[in-house]
Short mmCIF file of C-alpha atoms in Angstrom, two decimals:
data_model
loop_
_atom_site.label_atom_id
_atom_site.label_comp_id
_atom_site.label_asym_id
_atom_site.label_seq_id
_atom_site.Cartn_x
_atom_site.Cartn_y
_atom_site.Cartn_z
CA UNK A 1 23.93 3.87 -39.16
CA UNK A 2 20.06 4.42 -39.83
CA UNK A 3 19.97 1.55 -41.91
CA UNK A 4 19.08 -1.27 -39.10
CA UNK A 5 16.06 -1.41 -36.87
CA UNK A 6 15.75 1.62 -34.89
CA UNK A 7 15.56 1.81 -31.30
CA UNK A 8 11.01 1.45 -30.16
CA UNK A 9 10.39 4.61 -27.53
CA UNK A 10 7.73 3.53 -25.06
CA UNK A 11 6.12 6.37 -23.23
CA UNK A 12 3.85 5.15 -20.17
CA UNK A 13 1.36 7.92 -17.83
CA UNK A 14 -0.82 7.92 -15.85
CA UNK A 15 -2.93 9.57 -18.15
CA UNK A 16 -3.47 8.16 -21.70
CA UNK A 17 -4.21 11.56 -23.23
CA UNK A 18 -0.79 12.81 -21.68
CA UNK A 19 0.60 10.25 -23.20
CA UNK A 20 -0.72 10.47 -26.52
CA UNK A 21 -0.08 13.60 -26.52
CA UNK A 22 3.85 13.40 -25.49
CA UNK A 23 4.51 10.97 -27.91
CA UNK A 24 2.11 13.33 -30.94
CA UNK A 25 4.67 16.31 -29.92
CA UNK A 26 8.05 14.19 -29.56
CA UNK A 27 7.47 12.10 -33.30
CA UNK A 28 6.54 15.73 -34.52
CA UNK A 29 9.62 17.66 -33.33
CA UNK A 30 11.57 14.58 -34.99
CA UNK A 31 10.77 16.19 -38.09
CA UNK A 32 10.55 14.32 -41.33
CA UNK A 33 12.42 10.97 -43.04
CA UNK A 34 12.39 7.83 -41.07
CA UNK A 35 10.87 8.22 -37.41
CA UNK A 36 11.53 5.46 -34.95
CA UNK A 37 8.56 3.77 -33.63
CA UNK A 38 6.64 5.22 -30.58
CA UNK A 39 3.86 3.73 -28.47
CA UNK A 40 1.68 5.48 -25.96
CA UNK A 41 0.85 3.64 -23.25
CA UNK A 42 -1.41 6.11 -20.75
CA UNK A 43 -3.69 5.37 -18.23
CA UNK A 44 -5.56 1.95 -17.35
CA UNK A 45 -7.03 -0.48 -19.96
CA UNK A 46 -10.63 1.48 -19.17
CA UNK A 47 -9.20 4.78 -19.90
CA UNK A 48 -9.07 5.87 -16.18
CA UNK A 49 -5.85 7.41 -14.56
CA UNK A 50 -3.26 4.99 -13.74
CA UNK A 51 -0.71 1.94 -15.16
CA UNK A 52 -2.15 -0.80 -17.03
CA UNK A 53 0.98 -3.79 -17.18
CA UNK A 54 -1.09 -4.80 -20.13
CA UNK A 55 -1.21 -1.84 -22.31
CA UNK A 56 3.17 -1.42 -21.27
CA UNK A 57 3.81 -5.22 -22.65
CA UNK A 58 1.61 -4.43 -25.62
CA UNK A 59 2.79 -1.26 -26.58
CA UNK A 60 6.87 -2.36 -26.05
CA UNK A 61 6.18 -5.25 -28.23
CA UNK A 62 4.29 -2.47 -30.86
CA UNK A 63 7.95 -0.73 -31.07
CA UNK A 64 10.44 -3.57 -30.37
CA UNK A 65 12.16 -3.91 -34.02
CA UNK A 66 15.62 -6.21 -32.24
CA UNK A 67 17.42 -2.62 -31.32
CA UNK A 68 15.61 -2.65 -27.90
CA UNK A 69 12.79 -0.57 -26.37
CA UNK A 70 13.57 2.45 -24.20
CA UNK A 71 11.09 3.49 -21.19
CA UNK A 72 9.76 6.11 -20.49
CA UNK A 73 7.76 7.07 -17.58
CA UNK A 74 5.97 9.49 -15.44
CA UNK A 75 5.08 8.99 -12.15
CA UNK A 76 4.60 6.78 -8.70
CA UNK A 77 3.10 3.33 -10.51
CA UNK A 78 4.13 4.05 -13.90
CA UNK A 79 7.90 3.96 -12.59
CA UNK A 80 7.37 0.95 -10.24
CA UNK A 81 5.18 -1.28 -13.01
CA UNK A 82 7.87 -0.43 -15.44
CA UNK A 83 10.19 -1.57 -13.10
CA UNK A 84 8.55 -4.66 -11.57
CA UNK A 85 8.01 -5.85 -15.21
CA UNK A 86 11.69 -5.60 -16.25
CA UNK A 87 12.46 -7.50 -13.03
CA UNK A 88 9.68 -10.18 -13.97
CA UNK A 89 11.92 -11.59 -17.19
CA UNK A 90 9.70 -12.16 -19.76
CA UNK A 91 7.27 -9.41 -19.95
CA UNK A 92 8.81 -7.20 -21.94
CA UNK A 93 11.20 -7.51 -24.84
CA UNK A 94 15.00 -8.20 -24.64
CA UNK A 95 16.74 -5.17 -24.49
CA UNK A 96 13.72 -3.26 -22.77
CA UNK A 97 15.12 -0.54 -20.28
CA UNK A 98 13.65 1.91 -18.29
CA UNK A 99 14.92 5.31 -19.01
CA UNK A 100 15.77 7.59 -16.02
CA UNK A 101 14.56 10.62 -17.63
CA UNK A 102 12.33 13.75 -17.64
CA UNK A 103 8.70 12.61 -19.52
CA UNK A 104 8.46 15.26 -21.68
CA UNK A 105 12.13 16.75 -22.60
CA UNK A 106 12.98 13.06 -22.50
CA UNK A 107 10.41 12.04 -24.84
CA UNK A 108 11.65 14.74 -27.43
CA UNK A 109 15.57 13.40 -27.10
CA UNK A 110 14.82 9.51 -27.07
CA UNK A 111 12.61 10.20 -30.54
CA UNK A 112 14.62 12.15 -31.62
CA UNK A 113 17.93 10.47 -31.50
CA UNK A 114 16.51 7.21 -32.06
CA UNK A 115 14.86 8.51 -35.83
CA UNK A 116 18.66 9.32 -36.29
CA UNK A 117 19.44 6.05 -35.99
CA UNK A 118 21.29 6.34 -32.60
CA UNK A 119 21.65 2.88 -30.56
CA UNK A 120 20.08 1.79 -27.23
CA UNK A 121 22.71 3.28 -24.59
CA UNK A 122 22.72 6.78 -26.76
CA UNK A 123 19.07 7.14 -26.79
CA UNK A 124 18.55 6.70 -22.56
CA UNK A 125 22.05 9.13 -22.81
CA UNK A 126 20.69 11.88 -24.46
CA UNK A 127 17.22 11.43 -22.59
CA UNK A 128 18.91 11.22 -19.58
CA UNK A 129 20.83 14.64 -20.70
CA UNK A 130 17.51 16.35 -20.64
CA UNK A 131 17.81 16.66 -16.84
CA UNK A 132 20.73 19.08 -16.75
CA UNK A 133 18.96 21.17 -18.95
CA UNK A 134 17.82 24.31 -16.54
CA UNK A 135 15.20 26.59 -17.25
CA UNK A 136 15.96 28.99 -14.90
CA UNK B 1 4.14 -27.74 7.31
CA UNK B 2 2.65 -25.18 5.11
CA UNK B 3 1.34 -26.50 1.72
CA UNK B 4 0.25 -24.76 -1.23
CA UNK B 5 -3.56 -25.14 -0.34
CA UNK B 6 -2.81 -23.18 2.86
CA UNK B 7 -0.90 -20.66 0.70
CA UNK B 8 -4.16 -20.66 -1.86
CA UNK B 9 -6.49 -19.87 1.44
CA UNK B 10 -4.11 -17.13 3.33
CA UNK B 11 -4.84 -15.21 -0.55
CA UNK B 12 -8.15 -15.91 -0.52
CA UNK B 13 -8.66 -15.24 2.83
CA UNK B 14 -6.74 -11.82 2.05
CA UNK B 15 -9.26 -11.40 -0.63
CA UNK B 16 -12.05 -11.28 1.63
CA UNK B 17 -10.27 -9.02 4.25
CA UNK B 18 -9.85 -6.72 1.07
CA UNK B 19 -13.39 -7.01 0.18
CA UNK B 20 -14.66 -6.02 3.55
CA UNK B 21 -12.05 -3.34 4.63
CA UNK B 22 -11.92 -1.99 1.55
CA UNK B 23 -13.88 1.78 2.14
CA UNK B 24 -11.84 2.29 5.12
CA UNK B 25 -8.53 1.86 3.14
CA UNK B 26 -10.43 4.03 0.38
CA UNK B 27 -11.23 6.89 3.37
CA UNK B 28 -8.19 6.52 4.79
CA UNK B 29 -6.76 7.03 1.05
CA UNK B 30 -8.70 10.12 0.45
CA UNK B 31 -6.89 12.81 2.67
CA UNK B 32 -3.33 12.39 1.58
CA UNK B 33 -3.98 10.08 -1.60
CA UNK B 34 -5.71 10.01 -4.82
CA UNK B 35 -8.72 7.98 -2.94
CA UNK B 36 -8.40 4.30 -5.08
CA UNK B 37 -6.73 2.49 -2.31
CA UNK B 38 -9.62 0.19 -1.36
CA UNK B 39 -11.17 0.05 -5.00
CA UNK B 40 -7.31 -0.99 -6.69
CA UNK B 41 -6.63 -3.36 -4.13
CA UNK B 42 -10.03 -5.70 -4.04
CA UNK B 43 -9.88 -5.30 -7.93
CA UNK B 44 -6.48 -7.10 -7.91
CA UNK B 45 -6.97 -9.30 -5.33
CA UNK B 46 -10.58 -10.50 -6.76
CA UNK B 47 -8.60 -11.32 -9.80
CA UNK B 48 -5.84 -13.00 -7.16
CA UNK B 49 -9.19 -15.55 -5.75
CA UNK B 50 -10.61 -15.58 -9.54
CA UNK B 51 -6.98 -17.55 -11.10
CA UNK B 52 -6.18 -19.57 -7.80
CA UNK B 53 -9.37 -20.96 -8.76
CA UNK B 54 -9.19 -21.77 -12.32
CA UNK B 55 -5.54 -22.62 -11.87
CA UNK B 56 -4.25 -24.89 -9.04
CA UNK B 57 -0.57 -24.46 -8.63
CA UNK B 58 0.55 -27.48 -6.70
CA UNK B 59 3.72 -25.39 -4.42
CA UNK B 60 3.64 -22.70 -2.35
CA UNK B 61 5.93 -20.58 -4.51
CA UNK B 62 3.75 -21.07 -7.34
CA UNK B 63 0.65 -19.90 -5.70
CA UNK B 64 2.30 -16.70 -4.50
CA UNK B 65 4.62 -15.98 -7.68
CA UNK B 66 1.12 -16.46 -9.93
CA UNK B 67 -0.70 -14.47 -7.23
CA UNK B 68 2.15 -11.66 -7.58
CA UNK B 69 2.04 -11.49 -11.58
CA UNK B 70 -2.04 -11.19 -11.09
CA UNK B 71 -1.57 -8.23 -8.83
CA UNK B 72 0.90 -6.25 -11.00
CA UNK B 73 -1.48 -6.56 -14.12
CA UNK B 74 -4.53 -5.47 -12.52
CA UNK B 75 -4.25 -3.50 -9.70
CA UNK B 76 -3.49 -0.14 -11.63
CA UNK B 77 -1.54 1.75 -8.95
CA UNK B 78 1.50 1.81 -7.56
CA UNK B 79 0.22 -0.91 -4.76
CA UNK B 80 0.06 -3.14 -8.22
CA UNK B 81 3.57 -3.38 -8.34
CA UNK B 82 4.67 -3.44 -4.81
CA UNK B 83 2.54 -6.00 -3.35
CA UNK B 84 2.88 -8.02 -6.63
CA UNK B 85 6.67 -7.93 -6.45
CA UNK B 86 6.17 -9.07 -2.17
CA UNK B 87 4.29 -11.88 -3.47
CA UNK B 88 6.32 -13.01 -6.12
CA UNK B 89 9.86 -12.76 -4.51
CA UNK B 90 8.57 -14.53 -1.73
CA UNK B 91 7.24 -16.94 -3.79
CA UNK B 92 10.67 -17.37 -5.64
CA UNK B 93 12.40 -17.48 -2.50
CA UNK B 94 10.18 -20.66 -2.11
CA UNK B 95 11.38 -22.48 -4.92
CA UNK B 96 9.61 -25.36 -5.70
CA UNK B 97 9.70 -26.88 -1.76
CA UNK B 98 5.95 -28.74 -1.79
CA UNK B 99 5.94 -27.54 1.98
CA UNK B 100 7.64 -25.17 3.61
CA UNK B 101 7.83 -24.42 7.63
CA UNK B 102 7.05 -21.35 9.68
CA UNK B 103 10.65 -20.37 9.84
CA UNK B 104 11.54 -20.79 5.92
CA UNK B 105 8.06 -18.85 4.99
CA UNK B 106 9.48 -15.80 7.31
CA UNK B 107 12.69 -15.92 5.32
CA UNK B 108 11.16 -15.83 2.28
CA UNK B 109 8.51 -13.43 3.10
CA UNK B 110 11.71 -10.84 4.75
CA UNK B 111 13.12 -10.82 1.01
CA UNK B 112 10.06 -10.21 -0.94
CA UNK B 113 9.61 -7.40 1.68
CA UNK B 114 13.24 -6.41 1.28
CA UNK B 115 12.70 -6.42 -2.95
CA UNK B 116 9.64 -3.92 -2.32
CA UNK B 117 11.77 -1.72 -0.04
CA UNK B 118 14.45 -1.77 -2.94
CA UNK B 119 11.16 -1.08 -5.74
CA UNK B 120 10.12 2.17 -3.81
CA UNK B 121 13.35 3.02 -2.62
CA UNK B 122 11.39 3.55 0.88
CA UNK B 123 13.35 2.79 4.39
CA UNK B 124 10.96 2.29 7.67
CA UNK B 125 9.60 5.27 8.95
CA UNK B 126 8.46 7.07 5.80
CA UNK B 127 5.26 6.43 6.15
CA UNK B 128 4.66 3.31 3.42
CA UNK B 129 3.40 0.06 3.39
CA UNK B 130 6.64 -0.81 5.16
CA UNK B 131 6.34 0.49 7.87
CA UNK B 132 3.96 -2.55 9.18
CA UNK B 133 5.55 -4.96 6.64
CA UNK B 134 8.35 -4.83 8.16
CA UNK B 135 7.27 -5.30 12.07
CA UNK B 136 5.57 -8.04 10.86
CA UNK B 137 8.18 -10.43 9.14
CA UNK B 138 10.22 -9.09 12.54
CA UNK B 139 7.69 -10.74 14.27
CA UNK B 140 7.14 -13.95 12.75
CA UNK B 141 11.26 -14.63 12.09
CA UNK B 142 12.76 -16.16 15.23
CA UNK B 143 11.83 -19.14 17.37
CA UNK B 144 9.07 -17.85 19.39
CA UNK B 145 7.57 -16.14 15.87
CA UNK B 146 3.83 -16.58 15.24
CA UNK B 147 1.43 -15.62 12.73
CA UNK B 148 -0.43 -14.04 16.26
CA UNK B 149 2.55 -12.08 16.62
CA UNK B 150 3.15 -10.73 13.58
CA UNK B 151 -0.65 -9.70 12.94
CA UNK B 152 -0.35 -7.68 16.34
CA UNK B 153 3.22 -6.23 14.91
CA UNK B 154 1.90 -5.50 12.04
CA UNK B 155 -1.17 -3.58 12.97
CA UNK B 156 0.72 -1.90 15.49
CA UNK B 157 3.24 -0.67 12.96
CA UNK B 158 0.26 0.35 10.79
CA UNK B 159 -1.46 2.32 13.39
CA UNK B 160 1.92 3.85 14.18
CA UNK B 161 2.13 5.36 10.71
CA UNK B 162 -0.30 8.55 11.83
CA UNK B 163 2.22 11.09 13.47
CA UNK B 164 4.79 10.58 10.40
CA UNK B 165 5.29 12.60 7.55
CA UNK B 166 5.22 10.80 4.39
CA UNK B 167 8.40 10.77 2.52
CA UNK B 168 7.49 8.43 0.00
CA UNK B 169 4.86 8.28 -2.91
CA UNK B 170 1.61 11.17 -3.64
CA UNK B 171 1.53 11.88 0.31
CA UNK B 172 5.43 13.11 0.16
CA UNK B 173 3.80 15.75 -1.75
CA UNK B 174 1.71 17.11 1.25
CA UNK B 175 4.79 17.33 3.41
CA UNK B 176 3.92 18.11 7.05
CA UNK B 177 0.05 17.81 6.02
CA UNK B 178 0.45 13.98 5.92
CA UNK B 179 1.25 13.93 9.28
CA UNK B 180 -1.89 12.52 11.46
CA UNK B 181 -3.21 10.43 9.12
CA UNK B 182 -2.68 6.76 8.79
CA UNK B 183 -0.78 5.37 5.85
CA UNK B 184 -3.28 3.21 3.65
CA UNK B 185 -0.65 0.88 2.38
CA UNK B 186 0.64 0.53 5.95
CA UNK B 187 -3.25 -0.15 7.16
CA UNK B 188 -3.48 -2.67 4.05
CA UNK B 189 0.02 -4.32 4.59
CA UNK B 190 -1.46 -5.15 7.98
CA UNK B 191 -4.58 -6.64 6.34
CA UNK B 192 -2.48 -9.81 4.94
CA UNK B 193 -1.20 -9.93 7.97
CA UNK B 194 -4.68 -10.42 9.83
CA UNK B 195 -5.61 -12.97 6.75
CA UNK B 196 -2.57 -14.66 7.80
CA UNK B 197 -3.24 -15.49 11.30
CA UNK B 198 -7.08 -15.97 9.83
CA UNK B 199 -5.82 -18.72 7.74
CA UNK B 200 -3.63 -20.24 10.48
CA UNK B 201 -6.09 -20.24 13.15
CA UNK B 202 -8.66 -21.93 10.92
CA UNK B 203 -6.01 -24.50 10.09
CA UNK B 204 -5.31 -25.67 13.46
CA UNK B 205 -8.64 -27.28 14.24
CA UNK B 206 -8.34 -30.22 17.31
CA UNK B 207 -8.35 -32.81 14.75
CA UNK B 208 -5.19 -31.63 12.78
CA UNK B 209 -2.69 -31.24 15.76
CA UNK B 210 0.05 -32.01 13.58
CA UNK B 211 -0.67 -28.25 11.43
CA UNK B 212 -1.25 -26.88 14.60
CA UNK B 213 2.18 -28.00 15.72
CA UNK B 214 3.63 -26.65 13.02
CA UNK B 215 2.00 -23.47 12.68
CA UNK B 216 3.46 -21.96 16.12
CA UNK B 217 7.10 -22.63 15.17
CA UNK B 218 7.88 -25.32 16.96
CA UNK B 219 9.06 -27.11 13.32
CA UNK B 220 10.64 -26.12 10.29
#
């Protein structure tokens, strides 16, 4: 099933070297052959801590190949521009969802599952798996 | 009635509010916030006054739904979002009525303050920005509601934010070391309040009686 577009990962912090990073780490624990599309979108459009609407819409257009774009957030504003945008209609691609997820562990699954080809609902599943995953 | 230019002026009028109060809401930000609350909100609402006037939307619920979109691209925190999504339910509420009364506006307003409640997943008394929204549209729904009223409810509620402990947002994280400080969104919620009641007091000059009329809630 990996031969159609593959499902855009959009990764929004407050902090754009968080999440540059996240998304460096999750694409490179995908391993090799055909990784689905990621966009960072961290910080404010000057670089300082907190969500920039603008960089989100960019960066979900970036990924959005027609299998939709899953979310990914952080904290406090990321969640509620993420969420506020999706609820505004036309900001974001169709098929855009916000992912209910831990940032990092979720970042790993949604990549990784997505470069295997997996479809929207699968790729928020197995993010959304990451948070029965105990430590301790 | 209540036009779009009187919508257009309570925004502006907001902006200035913004503008002036905007170190206390910072200082009042500092102690259980990140300290931006003051510098986030005149950056979005400057860019609220800078479209309404290149653009002139010709309804109320354009004015607010544009003023909305404007605060959730540029405000940067999570008071972006939440009085950007206030602004544009209300303004969707609206529809495209060229004038809406008193009574129809506090409708409105009571679901764009019950889509930010459902946003932050915050109920009254956890020390947010609801905690004066909500005394406010409480004030100015009902017959004998007026933009007085609800500025005076509003404040009140505000004010009545210091012995909480925040449940809600980066001051949840303090736990009981929130408590005796005043919520900044509270204390900026009651802000477009007091631009309301700014706007509507400037409105009803002697020589427009009819505004005036309509302004205490005696129509609509």
């Amino acid at each position: 099933m990996a031969d159609g577009p593959l499902v855009g990962i959009v990764l929004v912090s407050h902090s754009g070297p968080v999440a540059e990073a996240v998304a460096a780490l999750a694409t490179g624990l995908a391993g090799g052959g055909n990784t689905a599309p990621v966009a960072a979108a961290g910080g404010t459009a000057d670089g300082g801590l907190g969500t920039s609407a603008e960089l989100i819409s960019a960066a979900a257009s970036r990924v959005d190949g027609g299998a939709g774009v899953a979310v990914l957030t952080d904290l406090g504003s990321a969640v509620l521009t993420v969420k506020a945008l999706i609820a505004e209609g036309d900001e974001l691609p169709d098929g855009t969802r916000l992912v209910d997820a831990p940032f990092v562990e979720g970042a790993v699954a949604a990549v990784v599952s997505a470069s295997a080809g997996a479809d929207l609902a699968s790729v928020e599943a197995a993010a959304t798996e990451a948070y029965t995953y105990r430590k301790v | 009635m209540l036009d779009a230019l009187f919508f257009r002026r309570w925004l502006t009028a907001t902006a200035a509010v913004v503008d002036r109060e905007a170190e206390r809401l910072t200082e009042l930000d500092s102690p259980i916030g990140d300290a931006d609350h003051g510098s986030n909100l005149q950056r979005g609402f400057r860019a609220v006054a800078a479209v309404l006037e290149k653009e002139v939307p010709d309804t109320p619920g354009a004015v607010l739904t544009l003023a909305g979109r404007q605060l959730i691209s540029t405000v940067g925190g999570a008071s972006g979002p939440l009085y950007g999504t206030l602004l544009r339910r209300t303004g969707k509420d609206l529809g495209d009525a060229p004038e809406v009364g008193p009574t129809r506006f506090a409708e409105a307003l009571r679901s764009g303050v019950d889509a930010v409640a459902a946003l932050g997943g915050a109920a009254p008394g956890d020390k947010t920005m609801l905690d004066a929204l909500i005394p406010g549209v409480d004030a100015l729904d009902g017959p004998s509601g007026s933009f007085g009223a609800a500025r005076e409810a509003a404040l009140h509620g505000a004010l009545a934010t210091t012995p909480l402990q925040a449940r809600k947002g980066r001051a949840s994280y303090l736990g009981e070391r929130s408590i005796g400080h005043q919520d900044p969104g509270a204390a900026s919620s009651a802000l477009l309040f007091e631009a309301l009641a700014e706007t509507a007091e400037s409105t009803e000059t002697p020589e427009s009686t009819e505004t005036a009329e309509s302004t205490d809630g005696s129509r609509g």
